[in-house]
Amino acid sequence: MSQLTVNGKPLAIAMPASVASLLHHLDFNPSKVAVELNGSIAPLARFDTTELNCNDRLELVCFVGGG
Amino acid sequence: MDKLIIAGRSFSSRLMVGTGKFASHQLMAAALESSASDIVTVALRRVDIDRPEDDLLAHIDRNKYLLLPNTSGARDAEEAVRLARLARAAGCEPWIKLEVTPDPYYLLPDPIETLKAAEILVKEGFVVLPYINADPVLAKHLQEAGVATVMPLGAPIGTNKGVRTRDSIAIIIEQAIVPVVVDAGLGAPSHAAEAMEMGADAVLVNTALAVAAEPARMAAAFAKGVEAGREAYLAGLGVVRQQADASSPLTGFLRDES
């Protein structure tokens, strides 16, 4: 297990893991979420191949109502 | 109505609508429908990891509306740029309503950070629509930086006060080389009409619709206000005068001239 920070909260996940497997683990539809990994955008097309490492910081965001 | 052109793209409606604060997604979708808007704004927020997603986009027809993500919540240029990049990564076209509002009470936009973020985002190929205070000098700087519109506030967000910044917005309109969209504070269709009569190219409304007892009905009312204001502007309004100027002839009265 490795420790990540996801949206500011600690999260333990089994390694190896990718952005896609993390989203699957959290039960999120990959096409509905945008991901920032250590301050850089993780493109949707590369969720499968973007490997996660211990202590990575992720931001997962989605669209909500707003003006 | 004549078309609104932003960044070379043509829109039939001059009313943009926000999607926040509606009591349900269904009420929001009905308001969008009856507003006849082409452009709708959305926000980006962290997903709640412990709760399944509440999918807003399932209620917005992407073939019908241009989704305009905002950078609301950003307190400085860096946060705004991150949000813009995330919005693009989430599959949006690179259009961004740039908002940088560090003050939580009045949500007034930070002019320095907004300009900084606009310069970065324009260079990255974004179509940038910045939310600003009604500051003509800032509007000029932003236009020089290559923004696609300027969006001066009529009054602070959600206040329903109307076009309180009228004189400054008039100067922005007079000097603008891009469309001017009056955003924030418009609480009634008459406010929207007023902005359009002044020569604004479009308005953006959210709270006034979301808090109405019947949002869809209010959206239709705003659409009429915008259309009436635009038509009046194009028709050419009369000059405001101090003294009366009779509409009826000043001759042929039932008295002898002495």
Coordinates of C-alpha atoms in Angstrom, one line a residue, chain B residues 244-250:
Chain B
A244 CA -40.0 69.7 -21.6
D245 CA -40.1 69.3 -25.3
A246 CA -43.8 69.2 -26.4
S247 CA -45.0 66.2 -28.3
S248 CA -48.1 68.0 -29.5
P249 CA -48.0 71.1 -31.9
L250 CA -47.4 74.4 -30.2

